[in-house]
PDB file of C-alpha atoms and ligand atoms in Angstrom:
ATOM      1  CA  UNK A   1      -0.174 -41.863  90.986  1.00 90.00           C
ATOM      2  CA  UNK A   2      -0.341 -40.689  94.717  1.00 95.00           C
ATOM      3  CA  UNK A   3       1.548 -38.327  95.879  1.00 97.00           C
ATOM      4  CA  UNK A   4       1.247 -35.744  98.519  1.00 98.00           C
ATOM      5  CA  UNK A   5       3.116 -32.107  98.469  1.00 98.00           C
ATOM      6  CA  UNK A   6       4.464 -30.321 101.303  1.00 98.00           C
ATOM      7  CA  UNK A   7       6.165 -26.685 101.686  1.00 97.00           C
ATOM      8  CA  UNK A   8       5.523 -23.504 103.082  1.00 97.00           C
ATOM      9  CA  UNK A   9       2.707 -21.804 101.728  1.00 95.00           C
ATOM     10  CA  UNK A  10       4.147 -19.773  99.505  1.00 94.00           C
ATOM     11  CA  UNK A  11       6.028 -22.134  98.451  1.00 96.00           C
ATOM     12  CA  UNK A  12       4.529 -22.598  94.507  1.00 96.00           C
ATOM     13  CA  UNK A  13       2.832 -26.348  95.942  1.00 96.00           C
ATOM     14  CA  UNK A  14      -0.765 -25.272  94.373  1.00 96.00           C
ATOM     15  CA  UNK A  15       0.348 -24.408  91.196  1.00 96.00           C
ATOM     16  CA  UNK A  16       2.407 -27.612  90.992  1.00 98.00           C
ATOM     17  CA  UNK A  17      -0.018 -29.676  92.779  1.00 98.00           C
ATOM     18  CA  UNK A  18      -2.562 -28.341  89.862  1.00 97.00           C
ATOM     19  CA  UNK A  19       0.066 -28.632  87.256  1.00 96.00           C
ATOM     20  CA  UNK A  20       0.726 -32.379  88.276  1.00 95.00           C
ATOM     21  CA  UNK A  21      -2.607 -33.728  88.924  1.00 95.00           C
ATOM     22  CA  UNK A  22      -3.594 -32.295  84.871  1.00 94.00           C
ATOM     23  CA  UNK A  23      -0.393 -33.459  83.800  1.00 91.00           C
ATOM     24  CA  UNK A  24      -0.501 -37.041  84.949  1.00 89.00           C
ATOM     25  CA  UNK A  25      -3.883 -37.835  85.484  1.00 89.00           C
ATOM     26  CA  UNK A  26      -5.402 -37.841  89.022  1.00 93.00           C
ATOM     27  CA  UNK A  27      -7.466 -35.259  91.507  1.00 95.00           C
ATOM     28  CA  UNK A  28      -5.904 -31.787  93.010  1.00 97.00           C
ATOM     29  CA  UNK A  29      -7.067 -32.675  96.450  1.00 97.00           C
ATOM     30  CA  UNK A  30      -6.508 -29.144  98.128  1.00 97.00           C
ATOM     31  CA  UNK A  31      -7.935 -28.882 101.304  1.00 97.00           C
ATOM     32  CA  UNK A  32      -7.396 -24.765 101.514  1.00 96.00           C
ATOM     33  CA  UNK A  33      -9.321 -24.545  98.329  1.00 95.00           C
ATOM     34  CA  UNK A  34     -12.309 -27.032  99.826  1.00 95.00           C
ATOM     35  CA  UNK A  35     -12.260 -24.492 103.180  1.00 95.00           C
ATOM     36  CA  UNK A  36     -12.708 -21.573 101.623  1.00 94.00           C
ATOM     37  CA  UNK A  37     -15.288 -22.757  99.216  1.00 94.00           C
ATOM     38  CA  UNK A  38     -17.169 -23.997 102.084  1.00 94.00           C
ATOM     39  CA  UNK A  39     -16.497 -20.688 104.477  1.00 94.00           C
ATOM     40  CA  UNK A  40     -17.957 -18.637 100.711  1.00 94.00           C
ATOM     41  CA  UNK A  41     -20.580 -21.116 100.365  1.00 94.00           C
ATOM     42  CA  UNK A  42     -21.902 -19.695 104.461  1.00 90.00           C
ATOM     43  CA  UNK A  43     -22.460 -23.337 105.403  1.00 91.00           C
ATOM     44  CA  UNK A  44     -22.636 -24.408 109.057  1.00 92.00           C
ATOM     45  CA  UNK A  45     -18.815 -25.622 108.493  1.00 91.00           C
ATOM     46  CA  UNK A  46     -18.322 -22.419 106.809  1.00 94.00           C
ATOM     47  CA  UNK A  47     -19.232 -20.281 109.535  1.00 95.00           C
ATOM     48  CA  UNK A  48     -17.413 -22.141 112.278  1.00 95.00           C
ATOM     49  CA  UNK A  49     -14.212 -22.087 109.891  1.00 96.00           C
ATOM     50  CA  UNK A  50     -14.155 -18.617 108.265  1.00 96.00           C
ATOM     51  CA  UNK A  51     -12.513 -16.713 111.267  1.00 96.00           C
ATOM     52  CA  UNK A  52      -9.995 -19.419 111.966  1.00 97.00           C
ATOM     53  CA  UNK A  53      -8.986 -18.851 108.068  1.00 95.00           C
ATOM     54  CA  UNK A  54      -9.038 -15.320 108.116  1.00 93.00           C
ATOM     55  CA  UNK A  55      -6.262 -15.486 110.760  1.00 94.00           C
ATOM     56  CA  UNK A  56      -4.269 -17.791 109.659  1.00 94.00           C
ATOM     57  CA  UNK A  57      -4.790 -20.577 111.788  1.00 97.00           C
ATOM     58  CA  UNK A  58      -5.515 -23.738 111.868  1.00 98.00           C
ATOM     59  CA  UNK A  59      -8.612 -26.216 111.486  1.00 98.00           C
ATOM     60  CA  UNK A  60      -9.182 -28.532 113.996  1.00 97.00           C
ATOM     61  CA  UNK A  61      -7.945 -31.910 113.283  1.00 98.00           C
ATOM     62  CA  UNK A  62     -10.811 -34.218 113.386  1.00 96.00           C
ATOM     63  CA  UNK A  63     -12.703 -31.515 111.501  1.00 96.00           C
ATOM     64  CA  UNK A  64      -9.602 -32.218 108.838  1.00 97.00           C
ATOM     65  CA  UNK A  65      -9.688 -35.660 108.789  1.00 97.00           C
ATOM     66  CA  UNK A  66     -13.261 -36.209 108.051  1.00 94.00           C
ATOM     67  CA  UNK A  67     -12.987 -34.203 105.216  1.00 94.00           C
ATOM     68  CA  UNK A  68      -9.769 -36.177 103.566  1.00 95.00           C
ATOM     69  CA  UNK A  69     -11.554 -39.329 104.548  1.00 93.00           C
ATOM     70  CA  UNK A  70     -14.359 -38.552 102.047  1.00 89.00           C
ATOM     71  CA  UNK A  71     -12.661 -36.959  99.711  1.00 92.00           C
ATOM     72  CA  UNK A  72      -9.691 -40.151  99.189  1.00 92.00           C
ATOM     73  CA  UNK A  73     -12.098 -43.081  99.658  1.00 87.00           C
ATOM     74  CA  UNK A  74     -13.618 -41.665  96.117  1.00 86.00           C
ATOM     75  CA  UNK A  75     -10.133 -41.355  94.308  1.00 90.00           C
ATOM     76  CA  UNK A  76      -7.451 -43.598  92.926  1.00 90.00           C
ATOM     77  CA  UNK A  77      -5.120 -41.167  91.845  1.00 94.00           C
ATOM     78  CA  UNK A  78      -4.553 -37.917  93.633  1.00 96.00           C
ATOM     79  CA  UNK A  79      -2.313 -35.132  94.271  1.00 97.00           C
ATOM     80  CA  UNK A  80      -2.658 -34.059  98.233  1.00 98.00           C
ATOM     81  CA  UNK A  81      -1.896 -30.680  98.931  1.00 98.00           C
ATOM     82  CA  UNK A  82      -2.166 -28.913 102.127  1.00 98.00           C
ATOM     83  CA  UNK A  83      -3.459 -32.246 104.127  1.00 98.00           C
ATOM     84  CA  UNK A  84      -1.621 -33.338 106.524  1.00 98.00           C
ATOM     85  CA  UNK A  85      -0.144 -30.270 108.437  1.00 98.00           C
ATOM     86  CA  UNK A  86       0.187 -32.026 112.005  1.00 98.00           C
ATOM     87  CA  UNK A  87       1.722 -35.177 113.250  1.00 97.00           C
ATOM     88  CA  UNK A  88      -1.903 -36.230 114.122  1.00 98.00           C
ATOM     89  CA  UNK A  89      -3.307 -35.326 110.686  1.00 98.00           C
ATOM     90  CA  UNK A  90      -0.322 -37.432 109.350  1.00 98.00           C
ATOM     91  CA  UNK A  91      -0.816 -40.579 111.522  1.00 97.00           C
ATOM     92  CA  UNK A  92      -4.614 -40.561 110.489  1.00 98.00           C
ATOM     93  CA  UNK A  93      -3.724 -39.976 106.887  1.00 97.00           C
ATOM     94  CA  UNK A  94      -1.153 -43.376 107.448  1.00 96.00           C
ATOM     95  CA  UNK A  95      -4.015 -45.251 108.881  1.00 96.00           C
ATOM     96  CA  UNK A  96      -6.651 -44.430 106.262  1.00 95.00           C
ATOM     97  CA  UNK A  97      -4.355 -45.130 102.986  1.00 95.00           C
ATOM     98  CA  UNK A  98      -3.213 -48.484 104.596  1.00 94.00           C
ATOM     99  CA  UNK A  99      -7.012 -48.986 105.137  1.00 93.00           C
ATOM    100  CA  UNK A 100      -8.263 -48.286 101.435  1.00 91.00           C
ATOM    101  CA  UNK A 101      -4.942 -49.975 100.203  1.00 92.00           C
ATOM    102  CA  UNK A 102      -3.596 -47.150  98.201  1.00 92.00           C
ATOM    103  CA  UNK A 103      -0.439 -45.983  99.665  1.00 93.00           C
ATOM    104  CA  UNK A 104       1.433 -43.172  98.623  1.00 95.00           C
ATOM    105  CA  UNK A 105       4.225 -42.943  95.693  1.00 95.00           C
ATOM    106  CA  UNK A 106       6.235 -40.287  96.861  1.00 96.00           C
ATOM    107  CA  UNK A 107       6.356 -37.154  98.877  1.00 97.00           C
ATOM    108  CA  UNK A 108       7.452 -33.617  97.264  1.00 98.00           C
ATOM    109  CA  UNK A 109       9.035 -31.410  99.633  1.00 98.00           C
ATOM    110  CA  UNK A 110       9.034 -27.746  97.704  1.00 98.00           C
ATOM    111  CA  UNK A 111      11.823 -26.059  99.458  1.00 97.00           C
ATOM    112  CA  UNK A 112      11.948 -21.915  99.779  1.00 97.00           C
ATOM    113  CA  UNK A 113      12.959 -19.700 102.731  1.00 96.00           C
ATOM    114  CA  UNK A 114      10.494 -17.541 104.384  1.00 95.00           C
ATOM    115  CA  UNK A 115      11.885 -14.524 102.827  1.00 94.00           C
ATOM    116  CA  UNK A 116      10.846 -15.773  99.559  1.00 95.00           C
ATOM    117  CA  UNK A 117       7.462 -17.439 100.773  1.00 95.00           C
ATOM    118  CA  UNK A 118       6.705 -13.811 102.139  1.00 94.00           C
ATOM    119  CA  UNK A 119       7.412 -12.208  98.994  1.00 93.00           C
ATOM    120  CA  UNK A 120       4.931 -14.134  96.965  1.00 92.00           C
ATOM    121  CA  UNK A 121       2.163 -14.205  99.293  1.00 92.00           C
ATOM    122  CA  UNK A 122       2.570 -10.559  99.740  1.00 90.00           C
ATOM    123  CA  UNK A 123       2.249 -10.367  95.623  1.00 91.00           C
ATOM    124  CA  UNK A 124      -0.752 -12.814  95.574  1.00 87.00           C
ATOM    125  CA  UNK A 125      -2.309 -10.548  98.205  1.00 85.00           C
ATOM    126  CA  UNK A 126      -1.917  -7.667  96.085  1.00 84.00           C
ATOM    127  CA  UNK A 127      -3.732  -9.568  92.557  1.00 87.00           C
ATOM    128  CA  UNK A 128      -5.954 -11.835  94.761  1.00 87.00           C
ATOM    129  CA  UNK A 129      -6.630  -9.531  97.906  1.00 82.00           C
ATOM    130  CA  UNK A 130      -6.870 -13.221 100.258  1.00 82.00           C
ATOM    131  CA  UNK A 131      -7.459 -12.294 103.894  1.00 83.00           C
ATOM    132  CA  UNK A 132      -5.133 -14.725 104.741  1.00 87.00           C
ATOM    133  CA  UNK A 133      -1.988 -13.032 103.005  1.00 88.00           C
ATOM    134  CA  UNK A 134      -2.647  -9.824 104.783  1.00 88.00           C
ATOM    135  CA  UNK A 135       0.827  -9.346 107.146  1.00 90.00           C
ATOM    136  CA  UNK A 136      -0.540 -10.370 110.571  1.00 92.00           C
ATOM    137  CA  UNK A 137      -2.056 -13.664 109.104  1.00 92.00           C
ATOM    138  CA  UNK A 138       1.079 -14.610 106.570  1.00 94.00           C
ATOM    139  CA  UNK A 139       4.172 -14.484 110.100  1.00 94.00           C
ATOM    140  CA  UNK A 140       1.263 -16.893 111.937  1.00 95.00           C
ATOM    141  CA  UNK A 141       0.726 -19.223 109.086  1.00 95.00           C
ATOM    142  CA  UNK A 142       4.939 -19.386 108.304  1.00 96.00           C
ATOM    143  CA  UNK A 143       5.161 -19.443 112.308  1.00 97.00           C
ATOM    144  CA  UNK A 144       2.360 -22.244 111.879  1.00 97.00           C
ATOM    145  CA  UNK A 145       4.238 -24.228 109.176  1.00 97.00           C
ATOM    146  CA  UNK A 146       7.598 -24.319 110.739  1.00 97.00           C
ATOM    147  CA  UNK A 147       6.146 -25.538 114.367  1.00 98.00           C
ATOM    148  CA  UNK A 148       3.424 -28.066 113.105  1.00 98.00           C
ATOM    149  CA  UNK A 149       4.069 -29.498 110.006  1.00 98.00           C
ATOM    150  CA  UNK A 150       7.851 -28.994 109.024  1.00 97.00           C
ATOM    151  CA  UNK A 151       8.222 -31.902 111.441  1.00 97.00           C
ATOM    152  CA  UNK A 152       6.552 -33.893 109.085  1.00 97.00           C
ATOM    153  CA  UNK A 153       9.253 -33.526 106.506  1.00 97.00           C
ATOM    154  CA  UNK A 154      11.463 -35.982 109.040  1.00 96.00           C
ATOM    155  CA  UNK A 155       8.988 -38.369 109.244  1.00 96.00           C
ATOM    156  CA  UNK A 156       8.427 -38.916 105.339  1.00 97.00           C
ATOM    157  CA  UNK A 157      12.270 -39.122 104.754  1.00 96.00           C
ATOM    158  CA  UNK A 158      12.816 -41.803 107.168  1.00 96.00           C
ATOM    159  CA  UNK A 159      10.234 -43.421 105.222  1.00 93.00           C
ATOM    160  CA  UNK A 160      11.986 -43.051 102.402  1.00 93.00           C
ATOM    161  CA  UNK A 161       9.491 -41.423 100.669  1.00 93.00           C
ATOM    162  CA  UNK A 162      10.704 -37.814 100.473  1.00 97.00           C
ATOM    163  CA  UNK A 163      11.882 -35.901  97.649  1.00 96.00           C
ATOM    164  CA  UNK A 164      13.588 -32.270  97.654  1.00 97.00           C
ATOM    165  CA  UNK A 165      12.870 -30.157  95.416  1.00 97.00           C
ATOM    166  CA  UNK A 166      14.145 -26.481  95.847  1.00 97.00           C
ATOM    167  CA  UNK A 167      11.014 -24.477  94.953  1.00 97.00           C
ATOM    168  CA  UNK A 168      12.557 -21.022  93.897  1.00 95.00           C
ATOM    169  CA  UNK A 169      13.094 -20.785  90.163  1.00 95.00           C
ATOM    170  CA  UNK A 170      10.107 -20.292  87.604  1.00 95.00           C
ATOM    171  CA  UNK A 171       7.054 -22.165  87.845  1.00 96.00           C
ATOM    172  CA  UNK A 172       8.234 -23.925  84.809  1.00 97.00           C
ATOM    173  CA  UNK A 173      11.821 -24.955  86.310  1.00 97.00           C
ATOM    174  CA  UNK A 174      10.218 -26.655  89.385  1.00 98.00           C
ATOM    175  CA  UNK A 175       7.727 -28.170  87.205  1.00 97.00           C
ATOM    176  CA  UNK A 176      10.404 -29.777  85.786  1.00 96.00           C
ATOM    177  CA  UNK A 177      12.403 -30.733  88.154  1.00 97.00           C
ATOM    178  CA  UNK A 178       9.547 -32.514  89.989  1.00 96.00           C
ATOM    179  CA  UNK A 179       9.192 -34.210  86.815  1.00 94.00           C
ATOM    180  CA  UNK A 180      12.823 -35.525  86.813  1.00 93.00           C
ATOM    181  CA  UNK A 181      12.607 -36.502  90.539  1.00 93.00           C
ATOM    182  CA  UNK A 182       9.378 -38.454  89.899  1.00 92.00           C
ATOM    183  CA  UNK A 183      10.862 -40.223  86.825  1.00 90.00           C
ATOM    184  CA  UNK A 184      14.422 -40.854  88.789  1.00 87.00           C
ATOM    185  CA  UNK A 185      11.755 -43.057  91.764  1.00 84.00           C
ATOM    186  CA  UNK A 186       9.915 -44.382  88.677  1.00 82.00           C
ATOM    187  CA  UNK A 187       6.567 -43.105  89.764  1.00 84.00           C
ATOM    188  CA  UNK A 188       4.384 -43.370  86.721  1.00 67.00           C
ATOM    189  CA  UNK A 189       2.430 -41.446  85.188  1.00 61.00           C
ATOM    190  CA  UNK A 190      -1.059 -43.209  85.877  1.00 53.00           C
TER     191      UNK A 190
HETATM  192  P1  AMP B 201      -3.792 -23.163 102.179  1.00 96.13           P
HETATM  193  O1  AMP B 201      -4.531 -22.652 100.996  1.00 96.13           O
HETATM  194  O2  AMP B 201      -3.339 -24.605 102.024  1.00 96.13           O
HETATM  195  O3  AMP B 201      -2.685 -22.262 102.629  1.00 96.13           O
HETATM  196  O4  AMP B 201      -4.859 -23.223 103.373  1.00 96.13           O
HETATM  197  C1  AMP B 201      -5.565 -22.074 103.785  1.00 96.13           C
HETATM  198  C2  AMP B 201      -6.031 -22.230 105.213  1.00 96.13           C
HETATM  199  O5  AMP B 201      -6.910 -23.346 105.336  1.00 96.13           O
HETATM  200  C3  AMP B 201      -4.932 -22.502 106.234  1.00 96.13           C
HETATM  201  O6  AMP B 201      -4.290 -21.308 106.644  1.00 96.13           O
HETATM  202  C4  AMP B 201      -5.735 -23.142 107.366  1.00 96.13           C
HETATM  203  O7  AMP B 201      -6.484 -22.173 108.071  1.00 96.13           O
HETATM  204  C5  AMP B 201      -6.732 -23.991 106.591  1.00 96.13           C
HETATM  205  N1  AMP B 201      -6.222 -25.350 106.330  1.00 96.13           N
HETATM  206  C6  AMP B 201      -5.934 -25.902 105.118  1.00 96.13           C
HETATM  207  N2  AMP B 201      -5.514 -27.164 105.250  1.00 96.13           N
HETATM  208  C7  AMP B 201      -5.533 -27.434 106.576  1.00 96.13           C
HETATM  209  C8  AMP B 201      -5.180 -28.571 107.356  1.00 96.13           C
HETATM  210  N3  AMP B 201      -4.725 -29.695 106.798  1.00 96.13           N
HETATM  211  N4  AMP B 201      -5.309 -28.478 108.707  1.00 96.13           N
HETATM  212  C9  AMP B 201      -5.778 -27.370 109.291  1.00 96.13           C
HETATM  213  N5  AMP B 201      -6.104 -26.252 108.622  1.00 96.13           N
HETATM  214  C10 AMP B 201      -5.988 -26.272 107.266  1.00 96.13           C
END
C-alpha cells in the first residue's frame, strides 16, 4: 500500500495517516513530525528550519525533497503525509516513485473548510501549545495551503488517482469512510 494524504492542516490527515499506516501495514511518513524532531533535536537543519516552522511557513523545496528521497528509497509501503505541498515538490515526488518503481495506489483528499480547520488547530493549540497553531501562524499556513498545494488536488484527479473524502465527522467516521473508498479502488491492504 502507497498512498499519499492531502488536506488542510487541520484537516484530521495525521491522525488518519497514523490510523492507516497501523491499520494496514506500512510507514507514517510525516514530514512535519521529521521537522520538528529535527528543529528539537538543535541540529544544523534544525536551526536553519525552526523559525521558518514557528511561522508557519514553508521549507525550502530541495531541502524537502532530499529528505523524502531518503526516507521512500527505504520503504515499500507507506502512508505520505504532508509531502508534497508544491507543484515542484509534486513533480520530484513523480520522478522519484517512477524511479524506485513503486507508484502510488491512491490519493486521499480530506476535505474541511477553513472554519473548521481553524477550530481544531485552535483546540490542539490549547492541549499541545504548538507554535505553529498560535493565530498569526494558523491564517499563513491555511493562506499557504490554499495557494501552494490545493493546486495539487487538480493534478492527482486528472490522474485519476484522487479520492474525496469529506473530513468533518468523528475521527472514527472518516476512518471509515477512507476505508470504504480504499476498498471501492481495491487498494489492498498490504
Ligand atoms: P505539518 O505538521 O504537516 O502541518 O507541518 C508543519 C510545518 O512543517 C509546516 O508548517 C511547514 O513549515 C513544514 N513542512 C512540513 N512539510 C513540508 C513540506 N512538504 N514542504 C515545506 N514545508 C513543510
Amino acid at each position: 500500500m502507497r498512498i499519499l494524504i492531502l488536506g488542510p492542516q487541520g484537516s484530521g490527515k495525521g491522525t488518519q495517516a497514523k490510523r492507516m499506516a497501523s491499520s494496514r501495514g506500512g510507514v507514517h511518513v510525516a514530514t512535519g513530525d521529521i521537522l520538528r524532531a529535527a528543529a528539537a533535536e538543535g541540529s544544523e537543519l534544525g536551526r536553519r528550519i525552526e523559525p521558518i516552522l514557528e511561522r508557519g511557513d514553508l521549507v525550502p523545496d530541495d531541502l524537502m525533497i532530499d529528505l523524502i528521497r531518503e526516507r521512500l528509497a527505504d520503504a515499500d509501503a507507506f502512508v505520505l503525509d504532508g509531502f508534497p505541498r508544491t507543484l515542484p515538490q509534486a513533480e520530484a515526488l513523480d520522478a522519484m516513485l517512477a524511479e524506485i518503481g513503486k507508484p502510488l495506489d491512491a490519493v486521499i483528499l480530506l476535505q474541511v473548510g477553513d472554519d473548521v480547520a481553524t477550530g481544531r488547530l485552535q483546540a490542539r493549540s490549547a492541549a499541545e501549545g504548538r507554535a505553529d497553531d498560535a493565530p498569526a501562524a494558523i491564517r499563513n499556513r491555511l493562506r499557504l495551503y490554499h495557494e501552494l498545494t490545493e493546486p495539487l488536488v487538480g493534478r492527482y484527479r486528472e490522474d485519476g488517482m484522487l479520492i474525496a473524502v469529506d473530513g468533518g465527522g468523528s475521527v472514527e467516521k472518516v476512518g471509515a469512510d477512507i476505508e470504504d473508498a480504499l476498498s471501492q479502488v481495491g487498494v489492498r491492504s498490504r
